[in-house]
One Martini backbone bead per residue (centre of mass of N, CA, C, O) as a GRO file, in nm:
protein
  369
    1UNK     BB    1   0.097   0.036   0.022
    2UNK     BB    2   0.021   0.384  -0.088
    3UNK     BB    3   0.046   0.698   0.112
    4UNK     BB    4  -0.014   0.995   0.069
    5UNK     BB    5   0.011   1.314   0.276
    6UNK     BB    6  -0.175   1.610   0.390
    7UNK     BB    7  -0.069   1.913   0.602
    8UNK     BB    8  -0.287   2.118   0.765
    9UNK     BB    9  -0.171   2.225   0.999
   10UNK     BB   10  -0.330   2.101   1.217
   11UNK     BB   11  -0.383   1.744   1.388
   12UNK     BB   12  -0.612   1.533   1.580
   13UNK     BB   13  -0.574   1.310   1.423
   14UNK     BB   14  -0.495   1.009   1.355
   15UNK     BB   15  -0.186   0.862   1.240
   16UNK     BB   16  -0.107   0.588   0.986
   17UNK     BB   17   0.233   0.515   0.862
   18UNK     BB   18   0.087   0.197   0.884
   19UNK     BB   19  -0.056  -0.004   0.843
   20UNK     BB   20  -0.291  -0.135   1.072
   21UNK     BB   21  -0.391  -0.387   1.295
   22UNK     BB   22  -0.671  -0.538   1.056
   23UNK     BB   23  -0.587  -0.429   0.742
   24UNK     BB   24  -0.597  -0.773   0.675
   25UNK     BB   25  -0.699  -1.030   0.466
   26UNK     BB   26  -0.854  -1.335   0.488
   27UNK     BB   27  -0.809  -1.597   0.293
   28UNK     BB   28  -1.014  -1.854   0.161
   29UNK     BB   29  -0.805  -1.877  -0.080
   30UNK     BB   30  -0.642  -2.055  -0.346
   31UNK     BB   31  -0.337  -1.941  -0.466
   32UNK     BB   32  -0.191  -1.744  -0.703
   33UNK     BB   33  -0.175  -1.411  -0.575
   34UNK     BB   34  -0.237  -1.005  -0.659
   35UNK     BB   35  -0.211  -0.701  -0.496
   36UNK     BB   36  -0.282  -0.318  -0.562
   37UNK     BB   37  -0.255  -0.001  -0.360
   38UNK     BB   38  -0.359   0.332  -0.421
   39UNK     BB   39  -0.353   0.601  -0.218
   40UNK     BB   40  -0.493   0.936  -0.293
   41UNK     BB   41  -0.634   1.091  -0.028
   42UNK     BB   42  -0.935   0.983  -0.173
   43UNK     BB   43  -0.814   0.815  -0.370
   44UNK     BB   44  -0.834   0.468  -0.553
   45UNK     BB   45  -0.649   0.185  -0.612
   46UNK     BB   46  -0.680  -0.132  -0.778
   47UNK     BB   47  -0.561  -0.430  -0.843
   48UNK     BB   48  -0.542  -0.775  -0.969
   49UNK     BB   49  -0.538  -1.146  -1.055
   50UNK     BB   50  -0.835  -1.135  -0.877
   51UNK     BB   51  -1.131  -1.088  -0.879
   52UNK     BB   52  -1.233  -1.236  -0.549
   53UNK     BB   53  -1.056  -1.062  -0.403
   54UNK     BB   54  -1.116  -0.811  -0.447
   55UNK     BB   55  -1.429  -0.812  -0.370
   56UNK     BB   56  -1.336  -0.858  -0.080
   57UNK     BB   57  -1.198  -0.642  -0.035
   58UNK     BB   58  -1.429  -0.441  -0.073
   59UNK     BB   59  -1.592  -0.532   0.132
   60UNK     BB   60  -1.437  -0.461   0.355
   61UNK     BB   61  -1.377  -0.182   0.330
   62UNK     BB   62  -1.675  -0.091   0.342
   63UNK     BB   63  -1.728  -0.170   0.626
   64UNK     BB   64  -1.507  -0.005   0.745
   65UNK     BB   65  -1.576   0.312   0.534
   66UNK     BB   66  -1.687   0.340   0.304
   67UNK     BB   67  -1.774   0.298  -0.077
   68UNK     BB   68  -1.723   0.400  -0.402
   69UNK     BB   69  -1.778   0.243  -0.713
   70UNK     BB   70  -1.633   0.308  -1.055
   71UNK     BB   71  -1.484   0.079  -1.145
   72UNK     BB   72  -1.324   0.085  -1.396
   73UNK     BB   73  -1.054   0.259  -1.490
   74UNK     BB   74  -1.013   0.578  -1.677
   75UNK     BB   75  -0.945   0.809  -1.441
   76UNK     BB   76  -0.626   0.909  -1.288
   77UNK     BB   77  -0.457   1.164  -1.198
   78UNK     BB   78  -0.456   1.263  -1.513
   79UNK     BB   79  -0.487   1.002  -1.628
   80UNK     BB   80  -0.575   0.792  -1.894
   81UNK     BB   81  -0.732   0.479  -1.939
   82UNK     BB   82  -0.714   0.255  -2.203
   83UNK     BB   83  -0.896  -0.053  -2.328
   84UNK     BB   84  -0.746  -0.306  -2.448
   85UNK     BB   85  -0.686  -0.615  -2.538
   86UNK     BB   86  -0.387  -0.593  -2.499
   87UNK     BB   87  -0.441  -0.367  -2.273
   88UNK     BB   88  -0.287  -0.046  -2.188
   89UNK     BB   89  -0.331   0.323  -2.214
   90UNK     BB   90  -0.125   0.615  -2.083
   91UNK     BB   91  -0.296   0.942  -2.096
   92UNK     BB   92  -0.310   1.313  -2.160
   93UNK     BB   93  -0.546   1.433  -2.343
   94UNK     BB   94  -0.680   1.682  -2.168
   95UNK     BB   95  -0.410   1.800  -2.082
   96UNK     BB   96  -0.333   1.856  -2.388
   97UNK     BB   97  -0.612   2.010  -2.468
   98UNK     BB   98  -0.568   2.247  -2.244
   99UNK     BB   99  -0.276   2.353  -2.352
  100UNK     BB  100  -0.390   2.421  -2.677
  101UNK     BB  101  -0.612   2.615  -2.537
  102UNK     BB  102  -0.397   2.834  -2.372
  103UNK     BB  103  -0.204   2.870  -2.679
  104UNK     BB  104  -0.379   2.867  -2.938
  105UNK     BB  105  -0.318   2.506  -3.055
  106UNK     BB  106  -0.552   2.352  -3.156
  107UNK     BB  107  -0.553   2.495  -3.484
  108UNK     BB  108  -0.276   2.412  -3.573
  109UNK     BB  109  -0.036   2.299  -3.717
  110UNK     BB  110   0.109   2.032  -3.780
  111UNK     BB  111   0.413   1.796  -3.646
  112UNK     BB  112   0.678   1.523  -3.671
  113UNK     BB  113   0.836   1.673  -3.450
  114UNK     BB  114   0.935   1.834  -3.103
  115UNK     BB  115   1.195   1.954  -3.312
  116UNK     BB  116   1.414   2.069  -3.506
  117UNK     BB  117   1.694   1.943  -3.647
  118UNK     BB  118   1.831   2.181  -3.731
  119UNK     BB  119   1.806   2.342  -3.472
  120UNK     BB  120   2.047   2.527  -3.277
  121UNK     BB  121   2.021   2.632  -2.911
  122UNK     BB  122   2.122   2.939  -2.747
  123UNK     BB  123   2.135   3.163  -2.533
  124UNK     BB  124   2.133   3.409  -2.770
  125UNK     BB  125   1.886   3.344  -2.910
  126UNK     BB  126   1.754   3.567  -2.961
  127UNK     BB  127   1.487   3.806  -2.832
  128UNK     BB  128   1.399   3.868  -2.502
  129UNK     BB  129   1.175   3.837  -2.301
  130UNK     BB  130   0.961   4.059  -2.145
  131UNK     BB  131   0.774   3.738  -2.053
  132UNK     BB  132   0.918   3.478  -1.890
  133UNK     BB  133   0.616   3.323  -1.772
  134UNK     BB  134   0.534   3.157  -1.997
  135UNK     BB  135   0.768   2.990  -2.098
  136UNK     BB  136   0.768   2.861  -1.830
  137UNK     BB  137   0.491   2.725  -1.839
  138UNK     BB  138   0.521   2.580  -2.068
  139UNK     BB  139   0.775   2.403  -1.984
  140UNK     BB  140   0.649   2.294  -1.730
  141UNK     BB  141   0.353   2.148  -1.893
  142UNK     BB  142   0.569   1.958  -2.075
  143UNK     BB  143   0.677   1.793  -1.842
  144UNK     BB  144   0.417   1.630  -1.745
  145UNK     BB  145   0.381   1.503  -2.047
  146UNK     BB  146   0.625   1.280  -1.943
  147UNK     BB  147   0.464   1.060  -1.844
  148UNK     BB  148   0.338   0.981  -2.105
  149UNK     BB  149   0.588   1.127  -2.307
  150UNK     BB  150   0.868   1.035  -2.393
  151UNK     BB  151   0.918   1.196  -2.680
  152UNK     BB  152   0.961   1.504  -2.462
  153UNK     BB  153   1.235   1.492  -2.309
  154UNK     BB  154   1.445   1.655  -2.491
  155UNK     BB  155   1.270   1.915  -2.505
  156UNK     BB  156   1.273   1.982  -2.268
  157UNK     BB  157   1.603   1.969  -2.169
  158UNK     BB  158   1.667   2.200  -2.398
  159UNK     BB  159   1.416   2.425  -2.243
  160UNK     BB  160   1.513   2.449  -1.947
  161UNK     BB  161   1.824   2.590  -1.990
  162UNK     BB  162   1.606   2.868  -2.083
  163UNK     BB  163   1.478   2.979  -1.780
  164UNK     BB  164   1.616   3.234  -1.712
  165UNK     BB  165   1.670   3.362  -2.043
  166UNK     BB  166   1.468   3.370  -2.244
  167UNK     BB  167   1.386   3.398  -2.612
  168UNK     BB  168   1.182   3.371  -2.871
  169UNK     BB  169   1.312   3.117  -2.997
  170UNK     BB  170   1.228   2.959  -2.796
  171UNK     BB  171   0.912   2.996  -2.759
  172UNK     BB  172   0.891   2.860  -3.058
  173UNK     BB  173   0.978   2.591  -3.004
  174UNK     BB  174   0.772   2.545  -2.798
  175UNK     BB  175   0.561   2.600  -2.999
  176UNK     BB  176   0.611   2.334  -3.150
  177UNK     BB  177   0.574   2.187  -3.006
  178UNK     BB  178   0.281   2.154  -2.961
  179UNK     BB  179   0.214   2.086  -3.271
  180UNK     BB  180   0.331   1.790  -3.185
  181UNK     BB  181   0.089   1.757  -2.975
  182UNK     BB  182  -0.182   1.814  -3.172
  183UNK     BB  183  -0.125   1.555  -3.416
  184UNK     BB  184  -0.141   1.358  -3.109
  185UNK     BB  185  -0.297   1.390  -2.772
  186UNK     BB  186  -0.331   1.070  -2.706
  187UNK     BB  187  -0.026   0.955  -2.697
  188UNK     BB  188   0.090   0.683  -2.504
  189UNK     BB  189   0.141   0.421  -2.321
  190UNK     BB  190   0.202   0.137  -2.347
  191UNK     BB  191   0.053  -0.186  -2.126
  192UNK     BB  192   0.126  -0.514  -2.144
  193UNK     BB  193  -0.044  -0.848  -2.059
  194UNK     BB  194   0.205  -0.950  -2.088
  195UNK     BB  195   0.403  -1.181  -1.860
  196UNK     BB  196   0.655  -1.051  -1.935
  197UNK     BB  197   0.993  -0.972  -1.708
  198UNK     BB  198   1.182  -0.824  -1.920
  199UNK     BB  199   1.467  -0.627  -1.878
  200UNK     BB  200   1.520  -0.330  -2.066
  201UNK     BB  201   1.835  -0.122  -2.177
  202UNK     BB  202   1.915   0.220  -2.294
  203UNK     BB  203   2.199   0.376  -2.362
  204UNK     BB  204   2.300   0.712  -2.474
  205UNK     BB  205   2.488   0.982  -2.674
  206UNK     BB  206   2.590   1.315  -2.694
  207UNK     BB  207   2.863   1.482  -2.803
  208UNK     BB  208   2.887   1.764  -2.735
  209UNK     BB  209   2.606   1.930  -2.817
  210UNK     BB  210   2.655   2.187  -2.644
  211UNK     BB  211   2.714   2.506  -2.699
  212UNK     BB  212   2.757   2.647  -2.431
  213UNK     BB  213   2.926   2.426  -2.359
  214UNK     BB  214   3.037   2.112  -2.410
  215UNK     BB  215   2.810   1.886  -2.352
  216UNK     BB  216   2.628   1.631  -2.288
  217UNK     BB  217   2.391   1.373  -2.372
  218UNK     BB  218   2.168   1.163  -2.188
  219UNK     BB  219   1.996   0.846  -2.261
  220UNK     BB  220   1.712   0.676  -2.112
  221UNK     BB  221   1.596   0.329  -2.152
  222UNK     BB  222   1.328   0.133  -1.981
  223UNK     BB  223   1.183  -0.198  -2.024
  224UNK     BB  224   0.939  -0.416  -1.942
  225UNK     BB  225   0.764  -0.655  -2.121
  226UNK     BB  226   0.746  -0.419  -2.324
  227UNK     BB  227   0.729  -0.161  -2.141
  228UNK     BB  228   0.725   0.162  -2.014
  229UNK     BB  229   0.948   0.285  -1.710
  230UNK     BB  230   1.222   0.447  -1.792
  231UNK     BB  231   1.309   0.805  -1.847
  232UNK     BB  232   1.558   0.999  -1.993
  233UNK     BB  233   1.737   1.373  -2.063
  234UNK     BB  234   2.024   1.462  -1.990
  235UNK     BB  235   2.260   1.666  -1.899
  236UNK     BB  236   2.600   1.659  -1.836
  237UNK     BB  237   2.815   1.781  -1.578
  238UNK     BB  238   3.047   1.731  -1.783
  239UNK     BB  239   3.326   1.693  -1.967
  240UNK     BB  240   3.413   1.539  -2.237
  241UNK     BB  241   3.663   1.390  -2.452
  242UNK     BB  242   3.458   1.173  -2.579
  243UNK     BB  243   3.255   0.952  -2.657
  244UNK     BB  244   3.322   0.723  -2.472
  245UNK     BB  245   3.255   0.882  -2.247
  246UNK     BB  246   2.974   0.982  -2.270
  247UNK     BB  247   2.880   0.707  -2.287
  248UNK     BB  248   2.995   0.558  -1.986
  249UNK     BB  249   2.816   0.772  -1.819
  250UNK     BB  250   2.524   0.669  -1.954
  251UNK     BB  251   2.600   0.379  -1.826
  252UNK     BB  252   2.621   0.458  -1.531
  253UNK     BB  253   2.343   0.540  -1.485
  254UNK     BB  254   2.257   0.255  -1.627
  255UNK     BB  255   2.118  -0.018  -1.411
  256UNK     BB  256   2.076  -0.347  -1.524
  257UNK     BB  257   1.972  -0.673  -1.684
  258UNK     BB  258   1.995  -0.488  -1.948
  259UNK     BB  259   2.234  -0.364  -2.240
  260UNK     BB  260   2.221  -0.088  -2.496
  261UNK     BB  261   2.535  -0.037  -2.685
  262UNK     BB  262   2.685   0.191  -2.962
  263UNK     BB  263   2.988   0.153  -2.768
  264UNK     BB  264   3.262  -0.029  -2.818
  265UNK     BB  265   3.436   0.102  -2.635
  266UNK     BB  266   3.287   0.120  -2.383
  267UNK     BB  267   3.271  -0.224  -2.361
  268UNK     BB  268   3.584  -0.240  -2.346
  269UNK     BB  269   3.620  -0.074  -2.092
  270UNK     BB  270   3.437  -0.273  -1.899
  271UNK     BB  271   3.556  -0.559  -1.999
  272UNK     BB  272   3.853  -0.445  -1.893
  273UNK     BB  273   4.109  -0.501  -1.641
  274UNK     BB  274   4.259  -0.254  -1.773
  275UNK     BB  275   4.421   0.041  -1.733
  276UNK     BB  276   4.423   0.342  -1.886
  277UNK     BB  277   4.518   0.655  -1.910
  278UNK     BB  278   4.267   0.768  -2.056
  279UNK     BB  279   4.050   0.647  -1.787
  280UNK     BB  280   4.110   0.766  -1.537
  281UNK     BB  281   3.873   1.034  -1.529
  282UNK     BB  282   3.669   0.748  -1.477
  283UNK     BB  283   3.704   0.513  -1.312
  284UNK     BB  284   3.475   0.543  -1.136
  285UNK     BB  285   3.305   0.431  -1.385
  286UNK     BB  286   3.428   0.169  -1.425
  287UNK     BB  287   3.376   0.026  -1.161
  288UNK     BB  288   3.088   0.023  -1.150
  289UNK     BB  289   3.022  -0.080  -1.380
  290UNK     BB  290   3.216  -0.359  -1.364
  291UNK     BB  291   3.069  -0.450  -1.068
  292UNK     BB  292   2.801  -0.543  -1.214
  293UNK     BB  293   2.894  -0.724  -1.380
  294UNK     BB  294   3.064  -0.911  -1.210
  295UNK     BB  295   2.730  -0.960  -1.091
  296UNK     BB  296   2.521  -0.975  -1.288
  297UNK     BB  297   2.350  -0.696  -1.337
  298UNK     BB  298   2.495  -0.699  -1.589
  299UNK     BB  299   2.440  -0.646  -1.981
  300UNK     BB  300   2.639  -0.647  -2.250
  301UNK     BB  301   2.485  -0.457  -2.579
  302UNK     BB  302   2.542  -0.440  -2.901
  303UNK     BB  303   2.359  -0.164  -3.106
  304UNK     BB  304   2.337  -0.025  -3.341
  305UNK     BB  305   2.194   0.307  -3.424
  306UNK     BB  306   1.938   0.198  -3.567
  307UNK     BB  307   1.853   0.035  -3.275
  308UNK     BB  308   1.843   0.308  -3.109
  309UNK     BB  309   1.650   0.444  -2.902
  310UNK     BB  310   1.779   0.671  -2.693
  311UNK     BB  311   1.802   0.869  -2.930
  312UNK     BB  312   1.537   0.988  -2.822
  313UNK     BB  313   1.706   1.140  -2.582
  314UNK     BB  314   1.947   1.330  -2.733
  315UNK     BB  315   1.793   1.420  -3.013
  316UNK     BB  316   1.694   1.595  -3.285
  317UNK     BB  317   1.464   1.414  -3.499
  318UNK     BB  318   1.318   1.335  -3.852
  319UNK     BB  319   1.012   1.232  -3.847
  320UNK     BB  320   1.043   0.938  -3.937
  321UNK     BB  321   1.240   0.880  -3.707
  322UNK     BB  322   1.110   0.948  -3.473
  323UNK     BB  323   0.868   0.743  -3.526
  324UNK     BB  324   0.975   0.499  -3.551
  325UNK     BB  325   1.089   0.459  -3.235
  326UNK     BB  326   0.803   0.540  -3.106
  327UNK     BB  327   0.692   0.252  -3.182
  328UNK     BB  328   0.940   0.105  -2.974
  329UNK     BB  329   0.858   0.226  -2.746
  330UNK     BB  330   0.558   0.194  -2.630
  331UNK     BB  331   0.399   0.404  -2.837
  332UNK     BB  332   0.071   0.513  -2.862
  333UNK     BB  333  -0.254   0.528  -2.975
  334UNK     BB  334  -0.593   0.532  -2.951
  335UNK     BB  335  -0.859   0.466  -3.099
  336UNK     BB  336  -1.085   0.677  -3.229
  337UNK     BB  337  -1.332   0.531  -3.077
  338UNK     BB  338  -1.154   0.630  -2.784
  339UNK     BB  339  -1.100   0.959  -2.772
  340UNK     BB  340  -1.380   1.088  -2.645
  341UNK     BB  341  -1.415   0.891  -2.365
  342UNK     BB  342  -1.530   0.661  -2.238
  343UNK     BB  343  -1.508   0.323  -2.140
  344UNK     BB  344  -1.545   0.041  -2.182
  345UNK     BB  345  -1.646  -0.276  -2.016
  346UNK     BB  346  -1.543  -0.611  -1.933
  347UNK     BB  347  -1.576  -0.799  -1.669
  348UNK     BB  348  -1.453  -1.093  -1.853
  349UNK     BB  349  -1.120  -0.952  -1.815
  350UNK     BB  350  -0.818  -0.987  -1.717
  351UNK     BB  351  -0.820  -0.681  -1.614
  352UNK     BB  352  -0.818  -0.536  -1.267
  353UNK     BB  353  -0.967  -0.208  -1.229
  354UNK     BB  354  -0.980   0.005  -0.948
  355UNK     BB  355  -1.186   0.304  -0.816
  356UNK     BB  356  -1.208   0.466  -0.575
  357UNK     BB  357  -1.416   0.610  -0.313
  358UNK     BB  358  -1.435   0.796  -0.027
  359UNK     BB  359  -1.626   0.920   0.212
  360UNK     BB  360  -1.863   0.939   0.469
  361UNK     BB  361  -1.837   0.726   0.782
  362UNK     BB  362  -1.717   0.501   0.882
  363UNK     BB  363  -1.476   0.560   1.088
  364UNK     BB  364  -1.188   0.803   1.063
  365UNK     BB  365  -1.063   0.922   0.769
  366UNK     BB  366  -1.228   1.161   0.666
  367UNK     BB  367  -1.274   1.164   0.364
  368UNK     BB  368  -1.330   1.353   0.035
  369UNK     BB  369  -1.414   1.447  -0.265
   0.00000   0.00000   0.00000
């Protein structure tokens, strides 16, 4: 159980960092099932691999408490669930043209990349915006939109280190990103109920990219059984020598079950028992990789350029190319005709999923929607 509490002022209820106990189900069913409840605020979020048990446990919960049931979730946390045969898509479609009608991009011309590939911006370029708190607020509304939307990390990354002295140039761009999520507004993640536990991790980097610093950036995707579950674009603390030095710090970051590396040289600095005087300024990270490695927690593999995924996570690529990843990432849209509202659902679908909202009743919870 996940629970965030907000206080405001006092508080003379007791509260309980810890479930109570008494708040465990006795179950008298046999076999392998598995439950998980997210409470935020007064929403419940139950999710788990057997009917019989949810049913069980909200009969519970609900003597306790008082719920009312919502159904199997379609909306939770801004967040929008629409459920299809063989899965979840994750989107912010609500927030995203909530978005593009604040910025009057609702019926702007769309376009195939989040950043054009040409463009290549810097501290200087154009003239400083005479009110910054637009652009701040609009690269912040981006940011949030990547929790659905990984093709939007790099240029959020890109966009975020011009927020303390934006120029048009920068608004523009971001005003371009809009354009790019106009496009196709309903966009998110796909959630695959295949249950393969495959854990997949890919990082790569851009050398030295960055016009006013010559820093490098960082992309990292990590995906469980084929679904999208841990992405980021950072640019790097420190400047690289090299293209493999900035590869080798963004496989530093990047710990997982497998990983997939498009540079050679990294590959072979990891598996390499013999420090070189060139390695001396990594070394530190030469030893995290490697002690990884030598523990089995990391396979190293390398994967040509063309099938790096973590490409979208380093530079603007080319519309083609851009759509291209992000078809292999577990982002799709979903079907036309689930996109204007609520999703049906079939209630003997083997995904079960369930949004609850506390009351005001027995119990001491006190909290209401």
């Amino acid at each position: 159980m996940s629970i965030t509490l907000f206080f405001h002022g006092d508080l003379d209820e007791e509260v309980f960092m810890r479930p109570p106990s008494g708040m465990s189900l006795p179950s008298p069913h046999h076999g392998c099932f598995s439950m998980l409840i997210t409470v935020y605020v007064d929403n419940f979020l139950l999710t788990g691999n057997s009917p019989i048990e949810i049913l069980d446990l909200k009969k519970f919960l609900d003597s306790e408490f008082r719920i009312k049931d919502l159904g199997f979730a379609h909306y939770f946390l801004g967040m929008e669930l629409l459920r299809e045969s063989d899965g979840l898509i994750v989107s912010q479609r609500k927030f995203a043209i909530k978005l593009l009608l604040d910025f009057n991009c609702l019926h702007s011309r769309p376009v195939s990349a989040p950043l054009d590939s040409s463009l290549k911006l810097t501290s200087a370029s154009g003239v400083p915006l005479s009110d910054t708190s637009t652009y701040r607020h609009l690269v912040g509304k981006l940011n949030f939109l990547t929790h659905s939307c990984p093709d939007l990390s790099f240029v959020v990354q890109s966009l975020s280190q011009f927020m303390q002295s934006p120029t048009q140039d920068h608004f523009q761009a971001a005003l371009h990103t809009l354009r790019y999520v106009r496009a196709d507004s309903g966009l998110g993640i796909f959630l695959s109920k295949d249950p393969s536990f495959q854990l997949v991790a890919y990082c790569d980097s851009d050398w030295a990219s960055c016009v006013d610093t010559r820093r490098s950036v960082s992309g990292l995707f990590i995906s469980l059984g084929g679904c999208p579950i841990s992405w980021k674009s950072k640019k790097q603390a420190v400047v690289s020598l090299s293209s493999a030095e900035a590869e080798y710090r963004s496989m530093r970051c990047l710990v997982a079950e497998l990983m997939h590396c498009d540079n050679k040289a990294a590959i072979h600095i990891a598996k390499n028992s013999v420090f070189h005087e060139w390695t001396k300024h990594i070394e530190l990270d030469c030893h995290f990789v490697r002690q990884k490695l030598l523990d089995g927690l990391v396979s190293l593999s390398f994967v040509p350029s063309s099938g790096q995924l973590a490409d979208i996570f380093t530079k603007a690529l080319a519309g083609p190319l851009h759509r291209s990843i992000l078809c292999k990432l577990g982002v799709r849209a979903p079907p036309s005709n689930l996109r204007g509202g609520g999703v049906a659902s079939d209630e003997s679908e083997p995904i079960h999923i369930r949004e609850e909202v506390f009351g005001r009743g027995k119990g001491d919870l006190n909290l209401t929607k």
